[in-house]
PDB file of C-alpha atoms in Angstrom:
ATOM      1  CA  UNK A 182      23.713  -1.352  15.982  1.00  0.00           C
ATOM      2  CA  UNK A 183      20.375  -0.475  14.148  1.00  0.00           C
ATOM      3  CA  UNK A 184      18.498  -3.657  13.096  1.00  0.00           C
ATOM      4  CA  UNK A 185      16.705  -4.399   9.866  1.00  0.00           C
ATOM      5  CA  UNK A 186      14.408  -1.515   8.851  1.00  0.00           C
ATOM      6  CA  UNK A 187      11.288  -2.151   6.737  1.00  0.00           C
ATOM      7  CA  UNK A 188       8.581   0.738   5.495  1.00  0.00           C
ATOM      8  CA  UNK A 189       6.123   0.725   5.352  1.00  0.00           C
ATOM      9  CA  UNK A 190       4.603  -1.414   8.641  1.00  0.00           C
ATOM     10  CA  UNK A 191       0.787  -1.382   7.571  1.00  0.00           C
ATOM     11  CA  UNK A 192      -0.265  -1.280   3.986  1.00  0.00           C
ATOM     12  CA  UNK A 193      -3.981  -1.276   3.101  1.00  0.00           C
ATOM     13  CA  UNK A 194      -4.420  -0.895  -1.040  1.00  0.00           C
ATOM     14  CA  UNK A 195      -7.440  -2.339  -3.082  1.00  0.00           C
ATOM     15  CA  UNK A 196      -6.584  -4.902  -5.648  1.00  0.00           C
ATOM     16  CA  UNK A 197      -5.019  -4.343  -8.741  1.00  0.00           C
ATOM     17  CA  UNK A 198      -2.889  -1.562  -6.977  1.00  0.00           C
ATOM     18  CA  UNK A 199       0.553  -1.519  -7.073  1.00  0.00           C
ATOM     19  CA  UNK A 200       2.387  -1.705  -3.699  1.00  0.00           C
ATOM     20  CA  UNK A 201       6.086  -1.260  -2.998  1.00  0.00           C
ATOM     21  CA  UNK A 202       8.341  -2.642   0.292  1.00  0.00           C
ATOM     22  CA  UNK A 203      11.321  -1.262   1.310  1.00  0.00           C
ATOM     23  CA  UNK A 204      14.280  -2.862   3.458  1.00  0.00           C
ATOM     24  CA  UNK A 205      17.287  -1.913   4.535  1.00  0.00           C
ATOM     25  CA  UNK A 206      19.608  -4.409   5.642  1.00  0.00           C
ATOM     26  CA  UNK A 207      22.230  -4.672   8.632  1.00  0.00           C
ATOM     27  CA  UNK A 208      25.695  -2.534   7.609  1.00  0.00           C
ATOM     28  CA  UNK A 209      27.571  -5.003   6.354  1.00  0.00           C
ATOM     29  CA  UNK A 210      25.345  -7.758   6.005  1.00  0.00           C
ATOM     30  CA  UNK A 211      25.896  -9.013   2.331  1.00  0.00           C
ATOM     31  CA  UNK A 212      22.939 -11.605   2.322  1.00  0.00           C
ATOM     32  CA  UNK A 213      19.628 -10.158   2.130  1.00  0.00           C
ATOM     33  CA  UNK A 214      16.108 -12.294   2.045  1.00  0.00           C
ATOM     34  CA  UNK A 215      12.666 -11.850   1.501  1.00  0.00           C
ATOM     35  CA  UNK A 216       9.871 -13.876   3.104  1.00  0.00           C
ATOM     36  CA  UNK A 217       6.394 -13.230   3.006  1.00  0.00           C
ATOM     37  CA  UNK A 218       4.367 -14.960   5.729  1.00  0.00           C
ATOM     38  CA  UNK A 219       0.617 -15.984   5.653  1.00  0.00           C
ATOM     39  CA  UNK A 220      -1.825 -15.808   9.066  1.00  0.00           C
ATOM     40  CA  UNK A 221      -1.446 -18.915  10.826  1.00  0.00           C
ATOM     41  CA  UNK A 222       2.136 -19.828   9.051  1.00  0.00           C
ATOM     42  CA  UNK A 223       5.708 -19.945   8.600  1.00  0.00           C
ATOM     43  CA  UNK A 224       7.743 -17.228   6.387  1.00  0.00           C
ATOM     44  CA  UNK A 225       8.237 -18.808   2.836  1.00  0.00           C
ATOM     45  CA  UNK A 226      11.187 -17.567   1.032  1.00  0.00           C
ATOM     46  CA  UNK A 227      10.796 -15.352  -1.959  1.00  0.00           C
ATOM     47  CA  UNK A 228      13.924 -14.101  -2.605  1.00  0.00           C
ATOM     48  CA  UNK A 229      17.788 -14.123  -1.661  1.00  0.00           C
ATOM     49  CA  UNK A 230      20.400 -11.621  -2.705  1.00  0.00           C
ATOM     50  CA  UNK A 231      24.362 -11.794  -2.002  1.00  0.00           C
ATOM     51  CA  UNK A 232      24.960  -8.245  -2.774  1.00  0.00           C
ATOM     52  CA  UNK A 233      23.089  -7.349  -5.565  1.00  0.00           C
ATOM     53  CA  UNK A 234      22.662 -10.417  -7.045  1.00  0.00           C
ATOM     54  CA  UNK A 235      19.691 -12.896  -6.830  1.00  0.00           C
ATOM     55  CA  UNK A 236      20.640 -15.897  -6.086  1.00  0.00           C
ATOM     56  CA  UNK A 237      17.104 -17.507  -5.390  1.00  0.00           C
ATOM     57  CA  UNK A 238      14.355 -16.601  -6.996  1.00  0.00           C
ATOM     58  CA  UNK A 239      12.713 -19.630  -7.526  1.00  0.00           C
ATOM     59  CA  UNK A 240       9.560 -18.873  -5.624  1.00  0.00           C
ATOM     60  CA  UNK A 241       8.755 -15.541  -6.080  1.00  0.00           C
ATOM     61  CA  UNK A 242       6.077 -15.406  -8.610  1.00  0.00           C
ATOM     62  CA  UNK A 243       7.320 -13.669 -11.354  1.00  0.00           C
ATOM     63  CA  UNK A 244       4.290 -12.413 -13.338  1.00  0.00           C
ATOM     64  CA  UNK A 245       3.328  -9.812 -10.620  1.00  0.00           C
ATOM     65  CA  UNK A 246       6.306  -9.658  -7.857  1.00  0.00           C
ATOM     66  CA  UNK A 247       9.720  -8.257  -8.683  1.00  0.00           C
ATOM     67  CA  UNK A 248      12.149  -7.052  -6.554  1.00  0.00           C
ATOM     68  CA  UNK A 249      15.519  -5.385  -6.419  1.00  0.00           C
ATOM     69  CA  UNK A 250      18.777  -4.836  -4.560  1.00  0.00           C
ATOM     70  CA  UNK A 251      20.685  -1.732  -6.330  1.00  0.00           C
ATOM     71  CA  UNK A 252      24.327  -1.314  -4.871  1.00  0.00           C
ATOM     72  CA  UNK A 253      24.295  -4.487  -2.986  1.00  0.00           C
ATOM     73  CA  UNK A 254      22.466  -2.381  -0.179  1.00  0.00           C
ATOM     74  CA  UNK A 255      18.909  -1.203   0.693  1.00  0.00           C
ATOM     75  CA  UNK A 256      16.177  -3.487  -1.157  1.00  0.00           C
ATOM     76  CA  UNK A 257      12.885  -2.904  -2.787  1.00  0.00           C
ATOM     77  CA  UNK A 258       9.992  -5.520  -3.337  1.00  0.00           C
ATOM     78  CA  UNK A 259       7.130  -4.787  -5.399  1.00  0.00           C
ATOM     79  CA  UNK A 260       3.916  -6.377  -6.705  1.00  0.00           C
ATOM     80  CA  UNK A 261       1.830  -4.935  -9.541  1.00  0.00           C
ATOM     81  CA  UNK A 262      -1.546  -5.353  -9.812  1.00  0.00           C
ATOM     82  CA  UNK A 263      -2.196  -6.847  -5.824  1.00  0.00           C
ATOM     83  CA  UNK A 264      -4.679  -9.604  -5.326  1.00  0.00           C
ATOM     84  CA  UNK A 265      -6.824 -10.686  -2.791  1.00  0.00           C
ATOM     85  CA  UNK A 266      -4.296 -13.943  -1.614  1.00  0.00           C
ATOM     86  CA  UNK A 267      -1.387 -11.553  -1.511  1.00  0.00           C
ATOM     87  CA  UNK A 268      -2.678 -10.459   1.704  1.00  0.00           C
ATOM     88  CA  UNK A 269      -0.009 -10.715   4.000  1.00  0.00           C
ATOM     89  CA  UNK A 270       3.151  -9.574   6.178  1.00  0.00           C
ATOM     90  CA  UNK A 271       6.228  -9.592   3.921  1.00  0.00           C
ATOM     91  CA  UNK A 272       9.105  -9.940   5.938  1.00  0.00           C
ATOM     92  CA  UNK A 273      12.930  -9.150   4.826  1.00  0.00           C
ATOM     93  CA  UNK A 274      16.217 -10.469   6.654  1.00  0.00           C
ATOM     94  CA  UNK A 275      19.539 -10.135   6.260  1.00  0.00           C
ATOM     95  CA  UNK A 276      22.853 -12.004   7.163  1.00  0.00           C
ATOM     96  CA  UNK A 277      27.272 -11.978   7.396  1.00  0.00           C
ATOM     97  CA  UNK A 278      27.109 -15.404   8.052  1.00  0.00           C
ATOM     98  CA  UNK A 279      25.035 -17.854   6.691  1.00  0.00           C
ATOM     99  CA  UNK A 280      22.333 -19.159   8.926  1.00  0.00           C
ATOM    100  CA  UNK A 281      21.695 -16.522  11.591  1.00  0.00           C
ATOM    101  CA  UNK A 282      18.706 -14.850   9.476  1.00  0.00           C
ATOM    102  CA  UNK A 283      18.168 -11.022  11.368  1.00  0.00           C
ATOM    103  CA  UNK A 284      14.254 -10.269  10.401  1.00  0.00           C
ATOM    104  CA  UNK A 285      13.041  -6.648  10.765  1.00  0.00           C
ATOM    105  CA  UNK A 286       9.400  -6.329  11.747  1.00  0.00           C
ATOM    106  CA  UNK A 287       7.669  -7.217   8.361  1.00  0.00           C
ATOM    107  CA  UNK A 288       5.282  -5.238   6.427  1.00  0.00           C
ATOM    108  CA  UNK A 289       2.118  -6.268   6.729  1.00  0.00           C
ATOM    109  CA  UNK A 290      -0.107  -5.929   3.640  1.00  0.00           C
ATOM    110  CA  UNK A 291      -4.120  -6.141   3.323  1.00  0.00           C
ATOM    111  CA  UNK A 292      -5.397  -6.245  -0.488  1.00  0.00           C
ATOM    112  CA  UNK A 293      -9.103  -5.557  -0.258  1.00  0.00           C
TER     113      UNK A 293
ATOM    114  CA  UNK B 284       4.802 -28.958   0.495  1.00  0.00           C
ATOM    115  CA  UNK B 285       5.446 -28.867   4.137  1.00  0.00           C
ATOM    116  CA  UNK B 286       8.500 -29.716   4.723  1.00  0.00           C
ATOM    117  CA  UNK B 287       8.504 -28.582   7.855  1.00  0.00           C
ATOM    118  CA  UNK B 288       6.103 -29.274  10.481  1.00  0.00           C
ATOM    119  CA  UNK B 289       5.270 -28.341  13.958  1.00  0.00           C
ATOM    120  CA  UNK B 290       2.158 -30.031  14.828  1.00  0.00           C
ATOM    121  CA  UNK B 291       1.224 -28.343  17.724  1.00  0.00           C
ATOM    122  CA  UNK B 292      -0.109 -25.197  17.804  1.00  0.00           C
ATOM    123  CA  UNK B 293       0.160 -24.182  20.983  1.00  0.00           C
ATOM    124  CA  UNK B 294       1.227 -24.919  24.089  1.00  0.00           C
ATOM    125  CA  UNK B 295       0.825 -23.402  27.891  1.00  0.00           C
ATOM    126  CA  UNK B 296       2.944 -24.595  30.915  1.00  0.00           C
ATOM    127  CA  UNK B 297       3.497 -23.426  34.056  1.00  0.00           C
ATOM    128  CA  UNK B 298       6.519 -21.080  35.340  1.00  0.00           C
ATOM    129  CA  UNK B 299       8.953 -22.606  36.553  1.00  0.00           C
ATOM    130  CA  UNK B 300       8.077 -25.917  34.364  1.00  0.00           C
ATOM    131  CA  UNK B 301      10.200 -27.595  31.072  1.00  0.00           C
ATOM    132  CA  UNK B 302       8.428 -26.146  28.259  1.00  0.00           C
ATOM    133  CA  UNK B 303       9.164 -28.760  24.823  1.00  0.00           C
ATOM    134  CA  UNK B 304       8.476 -27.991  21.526  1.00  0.00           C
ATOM    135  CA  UNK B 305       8.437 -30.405  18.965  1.00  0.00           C
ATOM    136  CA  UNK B 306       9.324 -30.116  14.893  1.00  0.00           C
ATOM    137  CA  UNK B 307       9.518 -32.912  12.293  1.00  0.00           C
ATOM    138  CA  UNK B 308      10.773 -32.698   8.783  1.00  0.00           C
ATOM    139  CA  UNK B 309      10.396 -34.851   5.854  1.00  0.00           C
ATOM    140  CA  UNK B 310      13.296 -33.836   3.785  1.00  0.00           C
ATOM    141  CA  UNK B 311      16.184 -36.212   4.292  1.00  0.00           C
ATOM    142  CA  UNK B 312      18.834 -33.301   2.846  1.00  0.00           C
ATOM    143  CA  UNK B 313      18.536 -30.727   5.641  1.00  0.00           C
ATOM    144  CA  UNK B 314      21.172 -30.338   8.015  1.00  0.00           C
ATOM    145  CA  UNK B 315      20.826 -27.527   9.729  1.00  0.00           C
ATOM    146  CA  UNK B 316      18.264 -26.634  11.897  1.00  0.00           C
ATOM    147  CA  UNK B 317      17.034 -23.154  13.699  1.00  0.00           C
ATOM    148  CA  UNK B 318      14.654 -22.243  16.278  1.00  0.00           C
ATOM    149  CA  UNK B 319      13.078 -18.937  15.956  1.00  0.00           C
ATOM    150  CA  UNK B 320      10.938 -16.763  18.400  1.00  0.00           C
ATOM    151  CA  UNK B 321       8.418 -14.119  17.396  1.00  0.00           C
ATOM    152  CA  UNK B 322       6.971 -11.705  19.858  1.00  0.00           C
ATOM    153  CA  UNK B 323       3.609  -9.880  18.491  1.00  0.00           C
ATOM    154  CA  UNK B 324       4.015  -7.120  15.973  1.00  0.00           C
ATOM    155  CA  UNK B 325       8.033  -8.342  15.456  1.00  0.00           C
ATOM    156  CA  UNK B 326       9.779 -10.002  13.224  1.00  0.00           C
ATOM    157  CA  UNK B 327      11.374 -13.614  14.076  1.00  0.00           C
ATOM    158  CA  UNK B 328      14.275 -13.963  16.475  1.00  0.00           C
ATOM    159  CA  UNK B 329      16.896 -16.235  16.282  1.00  0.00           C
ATOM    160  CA  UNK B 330      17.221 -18.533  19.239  1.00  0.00           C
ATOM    161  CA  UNK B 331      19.469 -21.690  18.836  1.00  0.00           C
ATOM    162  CA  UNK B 332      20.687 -23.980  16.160  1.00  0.00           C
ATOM    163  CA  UNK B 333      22.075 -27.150  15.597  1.00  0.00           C
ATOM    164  CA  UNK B 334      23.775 -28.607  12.632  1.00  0.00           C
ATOM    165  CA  UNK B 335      23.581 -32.838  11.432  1.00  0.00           C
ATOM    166  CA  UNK B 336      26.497 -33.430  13.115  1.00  0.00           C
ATOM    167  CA  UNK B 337      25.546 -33.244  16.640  1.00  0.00           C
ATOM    168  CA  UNK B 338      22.743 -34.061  18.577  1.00  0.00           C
ATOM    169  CA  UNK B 339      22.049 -31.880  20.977  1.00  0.00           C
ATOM    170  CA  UNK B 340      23.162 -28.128  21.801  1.00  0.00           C
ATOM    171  CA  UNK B 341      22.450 -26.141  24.641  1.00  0.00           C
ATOM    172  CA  UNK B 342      22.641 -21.839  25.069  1.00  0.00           C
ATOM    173  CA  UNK B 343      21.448 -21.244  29.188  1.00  0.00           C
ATOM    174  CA  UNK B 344      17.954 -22.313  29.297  1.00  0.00           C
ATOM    175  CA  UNK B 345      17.214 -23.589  25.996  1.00  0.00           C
ATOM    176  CA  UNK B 346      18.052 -26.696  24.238  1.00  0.00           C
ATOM    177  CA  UNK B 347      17.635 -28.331  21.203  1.00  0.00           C
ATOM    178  CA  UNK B 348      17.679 -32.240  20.614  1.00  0.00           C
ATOM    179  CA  UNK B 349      18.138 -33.395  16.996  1.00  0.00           C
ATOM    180  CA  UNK B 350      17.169 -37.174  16.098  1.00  0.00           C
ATOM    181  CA  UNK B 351      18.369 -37.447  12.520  1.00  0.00           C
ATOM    182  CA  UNK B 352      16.867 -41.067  12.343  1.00  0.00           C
ATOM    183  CA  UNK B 353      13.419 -39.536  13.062  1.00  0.00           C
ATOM    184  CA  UNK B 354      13.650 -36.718  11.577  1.00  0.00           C
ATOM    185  CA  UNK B 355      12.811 -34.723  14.749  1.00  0.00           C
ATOM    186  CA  UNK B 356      13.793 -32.160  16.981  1.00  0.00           C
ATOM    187  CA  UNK B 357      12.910 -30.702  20.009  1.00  0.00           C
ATOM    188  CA  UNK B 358      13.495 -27.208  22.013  1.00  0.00           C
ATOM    189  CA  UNK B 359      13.556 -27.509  25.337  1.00  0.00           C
ATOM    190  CA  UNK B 360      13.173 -24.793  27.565  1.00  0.00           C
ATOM    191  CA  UNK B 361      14.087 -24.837  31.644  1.00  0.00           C
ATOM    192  CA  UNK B 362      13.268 -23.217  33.617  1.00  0.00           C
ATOM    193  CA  UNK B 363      10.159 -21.538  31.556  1.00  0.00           C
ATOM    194  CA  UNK B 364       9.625 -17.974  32.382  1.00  0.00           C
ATOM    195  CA  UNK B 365       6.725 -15.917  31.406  1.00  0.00           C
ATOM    196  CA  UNK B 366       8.958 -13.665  29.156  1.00  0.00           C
ATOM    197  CA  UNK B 367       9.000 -16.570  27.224  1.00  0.00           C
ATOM    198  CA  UNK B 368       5.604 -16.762  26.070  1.00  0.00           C
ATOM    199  CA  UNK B 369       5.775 -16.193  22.590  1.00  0.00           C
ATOM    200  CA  UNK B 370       5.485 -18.222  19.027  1.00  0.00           C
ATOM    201  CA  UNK B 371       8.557 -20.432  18.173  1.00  0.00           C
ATOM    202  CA  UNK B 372       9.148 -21.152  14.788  1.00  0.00           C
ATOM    203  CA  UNK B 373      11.143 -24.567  14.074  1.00  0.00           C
ATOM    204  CA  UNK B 374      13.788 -24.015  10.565  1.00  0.00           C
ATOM    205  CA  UNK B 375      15.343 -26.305   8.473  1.00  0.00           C
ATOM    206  CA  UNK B 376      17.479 -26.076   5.422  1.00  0.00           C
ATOM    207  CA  UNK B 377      20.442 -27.772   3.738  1.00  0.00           C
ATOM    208  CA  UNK B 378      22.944 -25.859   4.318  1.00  0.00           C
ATOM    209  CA  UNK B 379      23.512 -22.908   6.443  1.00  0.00           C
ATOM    210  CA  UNK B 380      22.300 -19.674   4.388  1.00  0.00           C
ATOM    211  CA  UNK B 381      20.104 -21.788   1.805  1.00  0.00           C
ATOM    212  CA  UNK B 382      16.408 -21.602   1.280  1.00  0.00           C
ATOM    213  CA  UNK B 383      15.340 -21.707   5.031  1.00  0.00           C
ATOM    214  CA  UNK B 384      11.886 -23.952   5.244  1.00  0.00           C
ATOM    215  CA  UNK B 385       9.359 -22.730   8.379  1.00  0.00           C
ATOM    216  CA  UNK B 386       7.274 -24.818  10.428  1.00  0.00           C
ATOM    217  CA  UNK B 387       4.354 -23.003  11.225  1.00  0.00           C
ATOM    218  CA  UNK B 388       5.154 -22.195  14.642  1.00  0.00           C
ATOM    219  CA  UNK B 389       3.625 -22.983  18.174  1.00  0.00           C
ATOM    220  CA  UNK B 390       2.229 -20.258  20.030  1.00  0.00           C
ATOM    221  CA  UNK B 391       3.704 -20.724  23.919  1.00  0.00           C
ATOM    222  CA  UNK B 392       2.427 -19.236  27.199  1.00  0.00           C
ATOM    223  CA  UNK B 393       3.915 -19.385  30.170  1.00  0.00           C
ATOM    224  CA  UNK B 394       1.739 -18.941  32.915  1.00  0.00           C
ATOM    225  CA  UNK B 395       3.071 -17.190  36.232  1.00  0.00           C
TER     226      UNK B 395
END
C-alpha cells in the first residue's frame, strides 16, 4: 500500500513568491492534516479535512496560507507572497481512524 | 503555548540498555497520548499510544507509562537497539483525531 505522497520535497523561492504543496493521501483515508514543522520543533497543526471539508482551521494563518481538498481526495496548500519565518518543512498526514496520523516525508521549504 | 513538552533534547544509551524518554503536558483535557519516531529526511512514524484510561501499554520493546496526576509520560524502550536511534516525538490531544499538540522531540542514539 503506497504511503502519503507529498511534491515537491525541496522548495527554495525568494520572498514574496508564491509556493504551492501537494499531498495525496492514503486510499481511503478520509482525514487529511497539515502540519508545518519549524527546525528544532514539533509539527503544529494547520489544517484538518474529513473529506473535503475543513474542519480545523484555526491556526492556519489566513491572510497568506490557504489550502484545499477538492473531491475529498488529493490536497493542495499554498502561501502567497512567502516570508522569511515561513521557512520550513510542511508536513501532511492522513487517517481511517482517528489517532494513528500516517505523515509522508514533508516538504521542506526555504524563503530567502 | 507549549503544551507539550519534552525537555530533553537528546539522549544516548548504550545497546542493549533501557532507553526512557520523558514528556509532560500542561493541559488537563488531553487524553490521548502518541509517541512518534522520525528517521532523517522522513516524515513521523507512529509508535505507541495510550489513552486516559490506562496507565501503561506495552507493543514488544516499547512501552509507555502515563501518570495522569503528573501529567507525565514516559516511553520506555528494552532492549535499545541501534536501529532505534532516531528523534521521538511525544503527542497529546483530547480526543483521538483532534488537534494533535507535539513536543519537540528528543533526538536518541543508541550506541553499539
Amino acid at each position: 500500500e503506497a504511503g502519503v505522497v507529498q511534491s515537491p520535497r525541496y522548495k527554495i523561492i525568494e520572498k514574496k513568491q508564491p509556493v504551492a504543496f501537494w499531498c495525496n493521501p492514503i486510499s481511503g483515508h478520509n482525514t487529511l492534516y497539515w502540519y508545518r514543522q519549524n527546525l528544532g520543533q514539533g509539527p503544529e497543526l494547520l489544517i484538518r479535512y474529513e473529506n473535503e471539508e475543513a474542519v480545523d482551521d484555526s491556526q492556519l494563518p489566513k491572510d497568506r496560507f490557504s489550502a484545499e481538498r477538492l473531491k475529498g481526495v488529493d490536497s493542495t496548500l499554498k502561501i502567497q507572497p512567502a516570508e522569511l519565518g515561513d521557512s520550513a518543512v510542511y508536513l501532511c498526514a492522513s487517517s481511517l481512524s482517528p489517532g494513528e496520523l500516517f505523515f509522508g516525508e514533508g516538504s521542506r521549504l526555504t524563503v530567502l | 503555548d507549549q503544551q507539550v513538552k519534552q525537555n530533553s533534547p537528546s539522549l544516548s544509551v548504550q545497546e542493549g540498555r533501557i532507553s526512557i524518554l520523558n514528556c509532560d503536558y500542561t493541559n488537563s483535557m488531553f487524553d490521548y497520548f502518541l509517541w512518534y519516531k522520525k528517521y532523517p529526511a522522513e516524515g513521523p512514524t507512529f509508535l505507541i499510544s495510550i489513552s486516559s484510561i490506562k496507565d501503561k501499554n506495552e507493543d514488544g520493546r516499547f512501552t509507555v507509562f502515563l501518570n495522569k496526576s503528573a501529567k507525565h509520560l514516559s516511553l520506555h524502550i528494552v532492549p535499545s537497539q541501534p536501529g532505534d536511534s532516531a528523534v521521538y516525538f511525544c503527542a497529546a490531544a483530547e480526543l483521538p483525531g483532534n488537534d494533535m499538540r507535539f513536543g519537540a522531540g528528543t533526538r536518541l542514539t543508541v550506541k553499539p
